[in-house]
Short mmCIF file of C-alpha atoms in Angstrom, two decimals:
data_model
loop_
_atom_site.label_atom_id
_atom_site.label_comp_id
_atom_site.label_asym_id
_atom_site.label_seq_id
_atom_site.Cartn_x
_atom_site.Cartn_y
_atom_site.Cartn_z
CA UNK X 733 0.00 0.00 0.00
CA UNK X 734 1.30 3.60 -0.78
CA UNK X 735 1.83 4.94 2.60
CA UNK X 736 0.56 8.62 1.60
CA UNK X 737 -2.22 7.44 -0.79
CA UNK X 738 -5.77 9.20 0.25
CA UNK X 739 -7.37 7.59 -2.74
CA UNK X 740 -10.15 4.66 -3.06
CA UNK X 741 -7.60 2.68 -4.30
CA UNK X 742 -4.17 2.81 -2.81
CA UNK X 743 -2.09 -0.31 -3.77
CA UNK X 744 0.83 -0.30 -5.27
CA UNK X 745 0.22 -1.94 -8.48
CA UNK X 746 1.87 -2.51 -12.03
CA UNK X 747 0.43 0.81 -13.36
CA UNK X 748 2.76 2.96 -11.44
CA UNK X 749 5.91 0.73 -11.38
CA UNK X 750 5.42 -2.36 -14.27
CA UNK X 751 8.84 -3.94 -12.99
CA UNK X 752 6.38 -5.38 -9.78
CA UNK X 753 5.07 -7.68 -12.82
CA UNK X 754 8.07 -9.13 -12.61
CA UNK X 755 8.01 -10.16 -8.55
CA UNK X 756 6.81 -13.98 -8.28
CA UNK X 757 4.71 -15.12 -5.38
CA UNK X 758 5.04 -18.59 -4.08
CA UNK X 759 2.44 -19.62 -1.27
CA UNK X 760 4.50 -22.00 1.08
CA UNK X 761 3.37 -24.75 4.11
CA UNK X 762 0.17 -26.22 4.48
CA UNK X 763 -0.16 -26.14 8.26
CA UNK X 764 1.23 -22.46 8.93
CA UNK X 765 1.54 -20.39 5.09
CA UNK X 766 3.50 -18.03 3.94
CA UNK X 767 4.37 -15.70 1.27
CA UNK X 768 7.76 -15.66 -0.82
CA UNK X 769 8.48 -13.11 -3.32
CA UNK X 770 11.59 -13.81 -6.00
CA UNK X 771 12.45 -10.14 -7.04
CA UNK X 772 13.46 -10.01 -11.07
CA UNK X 773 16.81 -10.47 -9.52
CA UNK X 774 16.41 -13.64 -8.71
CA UNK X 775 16.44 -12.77 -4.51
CA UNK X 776 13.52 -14.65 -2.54
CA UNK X 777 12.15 -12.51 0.29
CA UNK X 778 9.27 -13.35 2.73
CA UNK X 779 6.42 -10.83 1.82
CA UNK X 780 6.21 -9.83 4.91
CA UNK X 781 9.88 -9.06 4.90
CA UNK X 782 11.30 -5.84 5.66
CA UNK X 783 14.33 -5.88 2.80
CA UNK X 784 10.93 -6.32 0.51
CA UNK X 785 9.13 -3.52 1.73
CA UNK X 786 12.56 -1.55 1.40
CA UNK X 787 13.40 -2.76 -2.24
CA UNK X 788 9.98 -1.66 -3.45
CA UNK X 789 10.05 1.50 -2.20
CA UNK X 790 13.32 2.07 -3.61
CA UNK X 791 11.96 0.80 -6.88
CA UNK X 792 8.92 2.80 -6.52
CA UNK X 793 10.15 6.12 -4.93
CA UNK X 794 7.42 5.99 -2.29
CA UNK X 795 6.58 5.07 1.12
CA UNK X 796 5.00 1.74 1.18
CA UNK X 797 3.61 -0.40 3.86
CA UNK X 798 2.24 -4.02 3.88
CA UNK X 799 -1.79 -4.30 4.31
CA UNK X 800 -2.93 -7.68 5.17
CA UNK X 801 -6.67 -8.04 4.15
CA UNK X 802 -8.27 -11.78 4.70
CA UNK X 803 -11.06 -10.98 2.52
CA UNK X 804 -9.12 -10.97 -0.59
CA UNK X 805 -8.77 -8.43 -3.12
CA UNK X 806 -9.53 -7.14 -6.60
CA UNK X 807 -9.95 -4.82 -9.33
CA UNK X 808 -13.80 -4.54 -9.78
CA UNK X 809 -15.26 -7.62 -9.42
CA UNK X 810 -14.49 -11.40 -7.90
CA UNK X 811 -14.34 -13.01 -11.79
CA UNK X 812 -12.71 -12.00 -15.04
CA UNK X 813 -13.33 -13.76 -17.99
CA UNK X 814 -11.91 -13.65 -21.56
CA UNK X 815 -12.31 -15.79 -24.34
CA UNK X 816 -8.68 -16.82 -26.18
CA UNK X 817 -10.70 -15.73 -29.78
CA UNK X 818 -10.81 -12.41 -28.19
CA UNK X 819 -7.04 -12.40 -27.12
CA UNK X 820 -6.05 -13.39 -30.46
CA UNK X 821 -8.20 -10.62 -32.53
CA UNK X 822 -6.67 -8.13 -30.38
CA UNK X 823 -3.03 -9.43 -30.73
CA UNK X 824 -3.92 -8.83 -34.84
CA UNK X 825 -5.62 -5.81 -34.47
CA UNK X 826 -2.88 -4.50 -32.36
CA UNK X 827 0.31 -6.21 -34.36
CA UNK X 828 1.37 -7.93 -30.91
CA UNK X 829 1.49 -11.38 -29.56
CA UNK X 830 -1.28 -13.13 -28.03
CA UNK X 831 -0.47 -13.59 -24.39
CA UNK X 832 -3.47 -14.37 -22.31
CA UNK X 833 -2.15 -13.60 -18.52
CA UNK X 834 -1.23 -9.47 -19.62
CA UNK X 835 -5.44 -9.65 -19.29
CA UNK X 836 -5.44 -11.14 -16.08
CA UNK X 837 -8.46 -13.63 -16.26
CA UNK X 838 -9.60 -15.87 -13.91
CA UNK X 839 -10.71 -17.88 -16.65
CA UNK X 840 -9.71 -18.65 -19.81
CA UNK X 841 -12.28 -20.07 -22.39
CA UNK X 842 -12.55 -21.12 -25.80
CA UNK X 843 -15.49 -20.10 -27.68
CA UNK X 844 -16.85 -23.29 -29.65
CA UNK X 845 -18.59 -20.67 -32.18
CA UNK X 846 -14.56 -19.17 -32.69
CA UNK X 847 -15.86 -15.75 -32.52
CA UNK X 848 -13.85 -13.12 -30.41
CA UNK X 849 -15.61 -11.03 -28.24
CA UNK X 850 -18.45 -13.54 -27.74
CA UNK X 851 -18.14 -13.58 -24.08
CA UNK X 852 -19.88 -10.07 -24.44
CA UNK X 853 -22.93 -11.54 -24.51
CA UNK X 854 -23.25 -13.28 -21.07
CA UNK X 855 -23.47 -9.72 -19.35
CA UNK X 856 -26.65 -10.05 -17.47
CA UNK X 857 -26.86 -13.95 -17.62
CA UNK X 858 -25.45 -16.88 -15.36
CA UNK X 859 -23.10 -19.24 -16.46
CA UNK X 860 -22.46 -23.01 -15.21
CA UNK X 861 -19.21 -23.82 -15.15
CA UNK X 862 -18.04 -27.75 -14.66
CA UNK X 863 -20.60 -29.63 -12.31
CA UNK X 864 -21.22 -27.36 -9.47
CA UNK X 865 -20.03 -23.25 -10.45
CA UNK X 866 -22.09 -20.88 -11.00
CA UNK X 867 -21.24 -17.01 -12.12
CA UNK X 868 -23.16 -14.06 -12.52
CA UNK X 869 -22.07 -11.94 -15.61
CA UNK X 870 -22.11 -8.73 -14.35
CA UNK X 871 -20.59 -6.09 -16.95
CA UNK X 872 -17.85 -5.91 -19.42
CA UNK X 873 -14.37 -5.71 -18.37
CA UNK X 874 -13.05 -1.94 -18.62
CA UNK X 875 -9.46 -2.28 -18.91
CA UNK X 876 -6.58 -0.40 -18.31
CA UNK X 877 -2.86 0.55 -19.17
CA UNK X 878 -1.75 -2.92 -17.48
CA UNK X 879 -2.78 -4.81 -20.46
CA UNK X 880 -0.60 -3.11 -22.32
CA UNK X 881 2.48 -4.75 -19.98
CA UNK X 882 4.09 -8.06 -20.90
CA UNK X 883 4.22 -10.75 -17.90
CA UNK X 884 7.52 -12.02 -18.06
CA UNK X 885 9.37 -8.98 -19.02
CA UNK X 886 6.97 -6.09 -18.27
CA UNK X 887 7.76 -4.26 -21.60
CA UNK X 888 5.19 -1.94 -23.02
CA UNK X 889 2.94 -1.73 -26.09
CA UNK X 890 0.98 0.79 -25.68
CA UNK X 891 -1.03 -0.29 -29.33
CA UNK X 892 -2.55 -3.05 -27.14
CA UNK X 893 -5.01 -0.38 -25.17
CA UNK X 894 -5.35 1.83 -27.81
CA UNK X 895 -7.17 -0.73 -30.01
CA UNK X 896 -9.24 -2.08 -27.50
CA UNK X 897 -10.62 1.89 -27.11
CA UNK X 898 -10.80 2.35 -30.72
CA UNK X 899 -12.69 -1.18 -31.72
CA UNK X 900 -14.46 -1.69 -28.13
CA UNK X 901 -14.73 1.75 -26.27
CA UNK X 902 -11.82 0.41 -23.97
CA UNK X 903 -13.75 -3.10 -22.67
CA UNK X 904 -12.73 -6.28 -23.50
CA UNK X 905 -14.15 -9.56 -21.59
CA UNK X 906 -16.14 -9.51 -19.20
CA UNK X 907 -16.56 -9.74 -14.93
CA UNK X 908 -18.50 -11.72 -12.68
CA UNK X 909 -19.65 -12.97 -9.26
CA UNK X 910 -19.94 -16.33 -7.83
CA UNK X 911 -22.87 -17.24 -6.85
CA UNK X 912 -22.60 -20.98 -6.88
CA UNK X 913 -18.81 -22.29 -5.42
CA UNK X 914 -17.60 -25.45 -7.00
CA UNK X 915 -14.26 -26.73 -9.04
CA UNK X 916 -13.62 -25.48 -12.67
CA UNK X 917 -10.89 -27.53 -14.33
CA UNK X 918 -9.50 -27.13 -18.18
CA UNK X 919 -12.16 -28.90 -20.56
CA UNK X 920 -14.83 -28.17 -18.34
CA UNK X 921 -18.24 -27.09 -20.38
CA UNK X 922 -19.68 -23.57 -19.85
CA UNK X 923 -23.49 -23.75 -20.00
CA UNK X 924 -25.76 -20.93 -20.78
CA UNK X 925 -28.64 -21.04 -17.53
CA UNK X 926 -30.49 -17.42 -17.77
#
């Protein structure tokens, strides 16, 4: 958290310094868990660490301080989902690769019909997802500079958010709420209920 932040949101994120895209958590221990962060140095630091805290603030330029919040956290809403026909029409609109995690979904689908930007039309309907799941479509996905980072490397391309304004008024897939818990695994079917 930005230590001087006032805002609604103050969490230090990728927007302000894309290098944290680059930090990789690792969840350790069953019994008693715990956070490690590898830096893009290669240095593996408890999150809770105060050489952490320091480095980021050195890489950031601002006082930062660790919030610990046990109801979890996120953007807008609980679920993001994309399809990969939508990833790939913007990777040719924008003359960049298609790289599905610079979107940050939750899930991943494949439309059987092939066409991108079909998950549009589940806003306002519930999907069943595997046996059990059930999400509530809520709105499309408004999206921001940080799909415009690569994962791995955190490199820019800028073209990536400008065609997503220019061909969808800056939303691309969509968000949702669970309203049903249950596992999702890769294959599962994605049914249509309301």
């Amino acid at each position: 958290m930005q230590a001087a932040s006032r805002s609604a949101f103050p969490w230090l994120t990728g927007r302000q310094v894309p290098d944290l895209l680059r930090y990789r958590p690792r969840l350790e221990g069953a019994s008693d868990p715990c956070v490690w962060v590898t830096t893009p140095e290669g240095a593996t630091m408890r999150v809770d660490s105060e050489e952490l805290r320091h480095e980021l603030e050195v890489r950031s330029g601002i006082p930062l301080y660790l919030m610990r919040d046990h109801r979890g956290n996120y953007d807008i809403a609980p679920v993001s989902i994309i399809a990969w026909q939508t990833i790939v029409r913007i990777a040719e609109g924008s003359g960049t690769v298609p790289e599905p995690r610079r979107f940050r979904p939750n899930l991943l689908v494949d439309l059987s019909d092939g066409r991108a930007s079909g998950e549009m039309a589940w806003v306002g309907r519930v999907l069943r997802l595997g046996d059990h799941a059930r999400v509530a479509v809520t709105a499309p996905d408004k999206r921001c500079a940080m799909i415009t980072f690569e994962s791995d490397t955190s490199d820019a391309s800028p073209q990536i958010l400008r065609w997503v304004v220019q061909q969808h008024g800056g939303t691309t897939g969509v968000h949702g709420t669970v309203l049903t818990p249950g596992d999702v695994r890769v294959g599962d079917p994605i049914v249509l209920e309301a």
